[in-house]
């Protein structure tokens, strides 16, 4: 593995509800540990309720851990956050064009220059969105909206990209197409990616490594290295090696 940029060490998260008389605790994560190297594509794979999204929010700092720690050694430039975050929903502002949505982070950070727009237009090309820069979200398909959200997350050039089941709500054909678009973007930018999914085949197709998680409480079952050759394409999914990984993961998650 390359130089470690994200280190998750013994992370736990407990949610508490009710008052003192009727206090209830739910252990979402327990003793979760793994590392991510610079430029790696790592997937968090597991069934619903295993704490994948909770863990991603803890890594990003959006949610505190109850125990353990997360160490980020990769930092952004000029006070730019080290993370770009792609959520399950595209969360685009409906009154802004696709281009203006992608440029919105610069307004939040209080700086927007012509060079930023040039960079974002290059990302639109990578995401196969040329010609849709001036379209509004209502004019875009679900897959196109998610591509805009990926461009927005990469707009300020963060070193780490966090993705929380970004294609989970899409149909199978669109999802497969976006997997290929994402791989092309990753091959071009070589960002460090942590990708949450409950799809076994998606995790195998995209990843260098897969952190397999179990439930009750959420925990790491296995840290699996995927050695399928890159670049990958649809033929990769037809290879015997691909099915070996899928079968092993399916058995593990039964």
mmCIF file of C-alpha atoms in Angstrom:
data_model
loop_
_atom_site.group_PDB
_atom_site.id
_atom_site.type_symbol
_atom_site.label_atom_id
_atom_site.label_comp_id
_atom_site.label_asym_id
_atom_site.label_seq_id
_atom_site.Cartn_x
_atom_site.Cartn_y
_atom_site.Cartn_z
ATOM 1 C CA UNK A 1 0.000 0.000 0.000
ATOM 2 C CA UNK A 2 1.153 3.556 -0.739
ATOM 3 C CA UNK A 3 1.656 6.178 1.950
ATOM 4 C CA UNK A 4 -1.227 6.114 4.448
ATOM 5 C CA UNK A 5 -3.461 9.212 4.265
ATOM 6 C CA UNK A 6 -6.468 7.998 6.299
ATOM 7 C CA UNK A 7 -6.058 5.932 9.454
ATOM 8 C CA UNK A 8 -9.181 4.664 11.234
ATOM 9 C CA UNK A 9 -8.258 3.255 14.638
ATOM 10 C CA UNK A 10 -10.678 1.413 16.954
ATOM 11 C CA UNK A 11 -13.582 3.667 16.008
ATOM 12 C CA UNK A 12 -16.862 3.127 17.791
ATOM 13 C CA UNK A 13 -20.154 5.010 17.664
ATOM 14 C CA UNK A 14 -23.068 4.617 20.074
ATOM 15 C CA UNK A 15 -26.375 6.424 19.618
ATOM 16 C CA UNK A 16 -28.356 7.235 22.760
ATOM 17 C CA UNK A 17 -32.072 7.971 22.903
ATOM 18 C CA UNK A 18 -34.634 8.543 25.646
ATOM 19 C CA UNK A 19 -34.246 10.186 29.047
ATOM 20 C CA UNK A 20 -32.478 8.992 32.179
ATOM 21 C CA UNK A 21 -35.367 6.717 33.131
ATOM 22 C CA UNK A 22 -35.769 5.211 29.690
ATOM 23 C CA UNK A 23 -32.284 5.444 28.271
ATOM 24 C CA UNK A 24 -31.597 3.305 25.202
ATOM 25 C CA UNK A 25 -28.277 2.727 23.465
ATOM 26 C CA UNK A 26 -27.626 1.473 19.965
ATOM 27 C CA UNK A 27 -24.068 0.467 19.090
ATOM 28 C CA UNK A 28 -23.671 1.343 15.410
ATOM 29 C CA UNK A 29 -19.914 0.737 15.174
ATOM 30 C CA UNK A 30 -17.443 -1.120 17.364
ATOM 31 C CA UNK A 31 -13.643 -1.300 17.164
ATOM 32 C CA UNK A 32 -13.393 -0.437 13.456
ATOM 33 C CA UNK A 33 -9.812 -0.140 12.185
ATOM 34 C CA UNK A 34 -8.262 0.136 8.714
ATOM 35 C CA UNK A 35 -5.963 2.379 6.675
ATOM 36 C CA UNK A 36 -6.238 3.948 3.229
ATOM 37 C CA UNK A 37 -3.217 4.765 1.075
ATOM 38 C CA UNK A 38 -2.795 7.779 -1.183
ATOM 39 C CA UNK A 39 -4.540 7.247 -4.513
ATOM 40 C CA UNK A 40 -6.296 4.055 -3.417
ATOM 41 C CA UNK A 41 -9.907 3.261 -4.272
ATOM 42 C CA UNK A 42 -11.344 1.598 -1.161
ATOM 43 C CA UNK A 43 -14.940 0.445 -0.795
ATOM 44 C CA UNK A 44 -16.879 -0.052 2.434
ATOM 45 C CA UNK A 45 -19.146 -3.008 1.662
ATOM 46 C CA UNK A 46 -21.880 -4.444 3.827
ATOM 47 C CA UNK A 47 -25.619 -4.843 4.326
ATOM 48 C CA UNK A 48 -27.939 -2.015 5.345
ATOM 49 C CA UNK A 49 -27.517 -1.147 9.009
ATOM 50 C CA UNK A 50 -23.838 -2.070 9.344
ATOM 51 C CA UNK A 51 -22.790 1.567 9.875
ATOM 52 C CA UNK A 52 -21.104 2.302 6.525
ATOM 53 C CA UNK A 53 -22.609 5.779 6.124
ATOM 54 C CA UNK A 54 -22.066 6.550 9.809
ATOM 55 C CA UNK A 55 -18.403 5.598 9.443
ATOM 56 C CA UNK A 56 -18.002 7.796 6.357
ATOM 57 C CA UNK A 57 -19.467 10.773 8.244
ATOM 58 C CA UNK A 58 -17.061 10.138 11.130
ATOM 59 C CA UNK A 59 -14.120 10.050 8.709
ATOM 60 C CA UNK A 60 -15.258 13.375 7.211
ATOM 61 C CA UNK A 61 -15.755 15.000 10.604
ATOM 62 C CA UNK A 62 -19.501 15.465 10.107
ATOM 63 C CA UNK A 63 -20.152 13.115 13.036
ATOM 64 C CA UNK A 64 -17.997 12.528 16.125
ATOM 65 C CA UNK A 65 -16.833 9.066 17.141
ATOM 66 C CA UNK A 66 -17.813 7.766 20.572
ATOM 67 C CA UNK A 67 -14.459 6.015 20.851
ATOM 68 C CA UNK A 68 -11.305 5.586 18.821
ATOM 69 C CA UNK A 69 -9.829 8.075 16.366
ATOM 70 C CA UNK A 70 -9.480 9.047 12.711
ATOM 71 C CA UNK A 71 -6.171 10.489 11.527
ATOM 72 C CA UNK A 72 -5.986 12.369 8.217
ATOM 73 C CA UNK A 73 -2.447 13.065 7.043
ATOM 74 C CA UNK A 74 -3.505 14.453 3.650
ATOM 75 C CA UNK A 75 -4.523 18.118 3.756
ATOM 76 C CA UNK A 76 -6.071 20.498 1.241
ATOM 77 C CA UNK A 77 -4.388 23.678 0.009
ATOM 78 C CA UNK A 78 -5.177 27.297 0.979
ATOM 79 C CA UNK A 79 -7.504 26.253 3.792
ATOM 80 C CA UNK A 80 -9.509 24.069 1.421
ATOM 81 C CA UNK A 81 -11.088 21.005 3.102
ATOM 82 C CA UNK A 82 -9.264 17.730 2.383
ATOM 83 C CA UNK A 83 -12.563 16.028 1.487
ATOM 84 C CA UNK A 84 -15.056 16.180 -1.330
ATOM 85 C CA UNK A 85 -18.322 14.470 -0.331
ATOM 86 C CA UNK A 86 -20.820 12.878 -2.730
ATOM 87 C CA UNK A 87 -24.086 12.007 -0.983
ATOM 88 C CA UNK A 88 -26.762 9.442 -1.836
ATOM 89 C CA UNK A 89 -28.842 12.254 -3.315
ATOM 90 C CA UNK A 90 -27.331 14.838 -5.649
ATOM 91 C CA UNK A 91 -28.631 17.726 -3.453
ATOM 92 C CA UNK A 92 -28.328 20.247 -6.282
ATOM 93 C CA UNK A 93 -29.831 23.717 -5.864
ATOM 94 C CA UNK A 94 -32.802 23.765 -8.282
ATOM 95 C CA UNK A 95 -32.481 27.476 -9.130
ATOM 96 C CA UNK A 96 -28.855 27.173 -10.242
ATOM 97 C CA UNK A 97 -27.478 25.755 -13.471
ATOM 98 C CA UNK A 98 -25.309 22.635 -13.441
ATOM 99 C CA UNK A 99 -22.180 24.758 -13.819
ATOM 100 C CA UNK A 100 -23.187 27.165 -11.045
ATOM 101 C CA UNK A 101 -23.995 24.208 -8.769
ATOM 102 C CA UNK A 102 -20.539 22.789 -9.406
ATOM 103 C CA UNK A 103 -18.945 26.166 -8.657
ATOM 104 C CA UNK A 104 -20.960 26.716 -5.471
ATOM 105 C CA UNK A 105 -18.171 25.484 -3.108
ATOM 106 C CA UNK A 106 -16.010 28.436 -4.213
ATOM 107 C CA UNK A 107 -18.733 30.864 -3.146
ATOM 108 C CA UNK A 108 -18.995 29.160 0.240
ATOM 109 C CA UNK A 109 -15.222 29.512 0.655
ATOM 110 C CA UNK A 110 -15.416 33.149 -0.431
ATOM 111 C CA UNK A 111 -13.322 32.880 -3.565
ATOM 112 C CA UNK A 112 -14.131 32.205 -7.205
ATOM 113 C CA UNK A 113 -11.752 32.917 -10.072
ATOM 114 C CA UNK A 114 -11.792 32.396 -13.833
ATOM 115 C CA UNK A 115 -9.278 29.575 -13.452
ATOM 116 C CA UNK A 116 -11.763 27.763 -11.197
ATOM 117 C CA UNK A 117 -14.413 27.797 -13.907
ATOM 118 C CA UNK A 118 -11.891 26.517 -16.448
ATOM 119 C CA UNK A 119 -11.014 23.625 -14.120
ATOM 120 C CA UNK A 120 -14.686 22.790 -13.518
ATOM 121 C CA UNK A 121 -15.430 22.814 -17.260
ATOM 122 C CA UNK A 122 -12.606 20.290 -17.697
ATOM 123 C CA UNK A 123 -14.276 18.109 -15.061
ATOM 124 C CA UNK A 124 -17.572 18.422 -16.955
ATOM 125 C CA UNK A 125 -15.764 16.977 -19.954
ATOM 126 C CA UNK A 126 -14.385 14.093 -17.876
ATOM 127 C CA UNK A 127 -17.896 13.420 -16.541
ATOM 128 C CA UNK A 128 -19.318 13.467 -20.094
ATOM 129 C CA UNK A 129 -21.484 16.504 -19.341
ATOM 130 C CA UNK A 130 -20.315 18.867 -22.080
ATOM 131 C CA UNK A 131 -23.325 20.770 -23.400
ATOM 132 C CA UNK A 132 -25.247 20.552 -20.131
ATOM 133 C CA UNK A 133 -23.383 23.260 -18.197
ATOM 134 C CA UNK A 134 -26.313 25.709 -18.463
ATOM 135 C CA UNK A 135 -29.030 23.114 -17.775
ATOM 136 C CA UNK A 136 -31.039 23.247 -14.552
ATOM 137 C CA UNK A 137 -31.445 20.159 -12.330
ATOM 138 C CA UNK A 138 -35.057 19.658 -13.487
ATOM 139 C CA UNK A 139 -33.699 19.220 -17.021
ATOM 140 C CA UNK A 140 -31.215 16.497 -16.041
ATOM 141 C CA UNK A 141 -31.679 12.759 -15.513
ATOM 142 C CA UNK A 142 -30.852 11.180 -12.156
ATOM 143 C CA UNK A 143 -27.524 9.912 -13.454
ATOM 144 C CA UNK A 144 -26.569 13.303 -14.836
ATOM 145 C CA UNK A 145 -27.404 14.969 -11.527
ATOM 146 C CA UNK A 146 -25.073 12.565 -9.745
ATOM 147 C CA UNK A 147 -22.320 13.331 -12.242
ATOM 148 C CA UNK A 148 -22.762 17.036 -11.494
ATOM 149 C CA UNK A 149 -22.491 16.261 -7.770
ATOM 150 C CA UNK A 150 -19.218 14.390 -8.410
ATOM 151 C CA UNK A 151 -17.881 17.390 -10.366
ATOM 152 C CA UNK A 152 -18.922 19.679 -7.507
ATOM 153 C CA UNK A 153 -17.117 17.476 -4.966
ATOM 154 C CA UNK A 154 -13.947 17.591 -7.089
ATOM 155 C CA UNK A 155 -14.253 21.273 -8.083
ATOM 156 C CA UNK A 156 -11.855 22.622 -5.436
ATOM 157 C CA UNK A 157 -9.409 19.749 -5.994
ATOM 158 C CA UNK A 158 -9.595 17.989 -2.594
ATOM 159 C CA UNK A 159 -7.131 15.110 -2.202
ATOM 160 C CA UNK A 160 -9.789 12.711 -0.827
ATOM 161 C CA UNK A 161 -13.208 11.876 -2.268
ATOM 162 C CA UNK A 162 -15.861 10.351 0.012
ATOM 163 C CA UNK A 163 -18.861 8.745 -1.723
ATOM 164 C CA UNK A 164 -21.930 7.528 0.180
ATOM 165 C CA UNK A 165 -23.806 5.084 -2.097
ATOM 166 C CA UNK A 166 -23.990 7.724 -4.856
ATOM 167 C CA UNK A 167 -25.550 5.349 -7.413
ATOM 168 C CA UNK A 168 -27.802 3.331 -5.098
ATOM 169 C CA UNK A 169 -31.071 4.908 -6.282
ATOM 170 C CA UNK A 170 -30.352 4.541 -10.009
ATOM 171 C CA UNK A 171 -31.418 1.810 -12.414
ATOM 172 C CA UNK A 172 -28.917 -0.952 -13.174
ATOM 173 C CA UNK A 173 -27.957 0.279 -16.660
ATOM 174 C CA UNK A 174 -27.360 3.863 -15.499
ATOM 175 C CA UNK A 175 -25.451 2.591 -12.494
ATOM 176 C CA UNK A 176 -23.133 0.501 -14.678
ATOM 177 C CA UNK A 177 -22.514 3.489 -16.957
ATOM 178 C CA UNK A 178 -21.691 5.739 -14.012
ATOM 179 C CA UNK A 179 -19.315 3.139 -12.582
ATOM 180 C CA UNK A 180 -17.356 3.429 -15.829
ATOM 181 C CA UNK A 181 -17.488 7.243 -15.778
ATOM 182 C CA UNK A 182 -16.255 7.223 -12.162
ATOM 183 C CA UNK A 183 -13.347 4.932 -13.058
ATOM 184 C CA UNK A 184 -12.358 7.244 -15.918
ATOM 185 C CA UNK A 185 -12.419 10.244 -13.580
ATOM 186 C CA UNK A 186 -10.408 8.340 -10.960
ATOM 187 C CA UNK A 187 -7.846 7.203 -13.539
ATOM 188 C CA UNK A 188 -7.413 10.849 -14.604
ATOM 189 C CA UNK A 189 -7.282 12.441 -11.144
ATOM 190 C CA UNK A 190 -5.930 9.613 -8.934
ATOM 191 C CA UNK A 191 -7.825 10.889 -5.926
ATOM 192 C CA UNK A 192 -7.983 8.802 -2.782
ATOM 193 C CA UNK A 193 -11.542 7.417 -2.779
ATOM 194 C CA UNK A 194 -13.591 5.856 0.032
ATOM 195 C CA UNK A 195 -16.786 4.502 -1.512
ATOM 196 C CA UNK A 196 -19.789 3.151 0.392
ATOM 197 C CA UNK A 197 -21.875 0.476 -1.325
ATOM 198 C CA UNK A 198 -24.028 -2.569 -0.598
ATOM 199 C CA UNK A 199 -23.449 -3.959 -4.096
ATOM 200 C CA UNK A 200 -20.890 -6.769 -4.164
ATOM 201 C CA UNK A 201 -20.233 -6.576 -7.912
ATOM 202 C CA UNK A 202 -19.862 -2.777 -7.794
ATOM 203 C CA UNK A 203 -17.310 -3.020 -4.987
ATOM 204 C CA UNK A 204 -15.260 -5.640 -6.839
ATOM 205 C CA UNK A 205 -15.384 -3.745 -10.131
ATOM 206 C CA UNK A 206 -14.284 -0.398 -8.700
ATOM 207 C CA UNK A 207 -11.939 -1.145 -5.843
ATOM 208 C CA UNK A 208 -8.305 -1.730 -5.009
ATOM 209 C CA UNK A 209 -9.431 -2.941 -1.585
ATOM 210 C CA UNK A 210 -12.762 -3.790 0.025
ATOM 211 C CA UNK A 211 -13.459 -3.309 3.731
ATOM 212 C CA UNK A 212 -16.166 -5.918 4.387
ATOM 213 C CA UNK A 213 -18.445 -4.985 7.281
ATOM 214 C CA UNK A 214 -20.842 -6.987 9.418
ATOM 215 C CA UNK A 215 -23.780 -5.897 11.567
ATOM 216 C CA UNK A 216 -24.922 -5.801 15.205
ATOM 217 C CA UNK A 217 -22.654 -4.021 15.835
ATOM 218 C CA UNK A 218 -20.997 -2.655 12.690
ATOM 219 C CA UNK A 219 -17.475 -4.067 12.491
ATOM 220 C CA UNK A 220 -14.806 -5.103 9.999
ATOM 221 C CA UNK A 221 -15.057 -8.723 8.875
ATOM 222 C CA UNK A 222 -12.229 -8.612 6.341
ATOM 223 C CA UNK A 223 -9.889 -6.252 4.510
ATOM 224 C CA UNK A 224 -9.788 -7.755 1.014
ATOM 225 C CA UNK A 225 -7.329 -6.745 -1.701
ATOM 226 C CA UNK A 226 -8.680 -6.817 -5.280
ATOM 227 C CA UNK A 227 -5.939 -7.624 -7.794
ATOM 228 C CA UNK A 228 -7.991 -7.468 -11.002
ATOM 229 C CA UNK A 229 -5.905 -5.638 -13.642
ATOM 230 C CA UNK A 230 -6.593 -2.006 -14.515
ATOM 231 C CA UNK A 231 -7.915 -0.272 -16.499
ATOM 232 C CA UNK A 232 -11.179 -2.179 -16.060
ATOM 233 C CA UNK A 233 -14.103 -2.420 -18.453
ATOM 234 C CA UNK A 234 -17.222 -4.523 -19.002
ATOM 235 C CA UNK A 235 -15.057 -7.496 -20.005
ATOM 236 C CA UNK A 236 -13.627 -7.468 -16.468
ATOM 237 C CA UNK A 237 -17.032 -8.581 -15.169
ATOM 238 C CA UNK A 238 -16.939 -11.640 -17.441
ATOM 239 C CA UNK A 239 -13.598 -12.908 -16.163
ATOM 240 C CA UNK A 240 -13.376 -15.976 -13.881
ATOM 241 C CA UNK A 241 -11.326 -13.927 -11.403
ATOM 242 C CA UNK A 242 -14.170 -11.426 -11.031
ATOM 243 C CA UNK A 243 -16.624 -14.197 -10.129
ATOM 244 C CA UNK A 244 -14.200 -15.650 -7.586
ATOM 245 C CA UNK A 245 -14.244 -12.354 -5.665
ATOM 246 C CA UNK A 246 -18.033 -12.032 -5.970
ATOM 247 C CA UNK A 247 -18.605 -15.575 -4.748
ATOM 248 C CA UNK A 248 -16.260 -15.211 -1.771
ATOM 249 C CA UNK A 249 -17.868 -11.935 -0.699
ATOM 250 C CA UNK A 250 -21.374 -13.348 -1.117
ATOM 251 C CA UNK A 251 -20.529 -16.294 1.118
ATOM 252 C CA UNK A 252 -18.959 -13.999 3.698
ATOM 253 C CA UNK A 253 -22.018 -11.738 3.875
ATOM 254 C CA UNK A 254 -24.648 -14.490 4.068
#
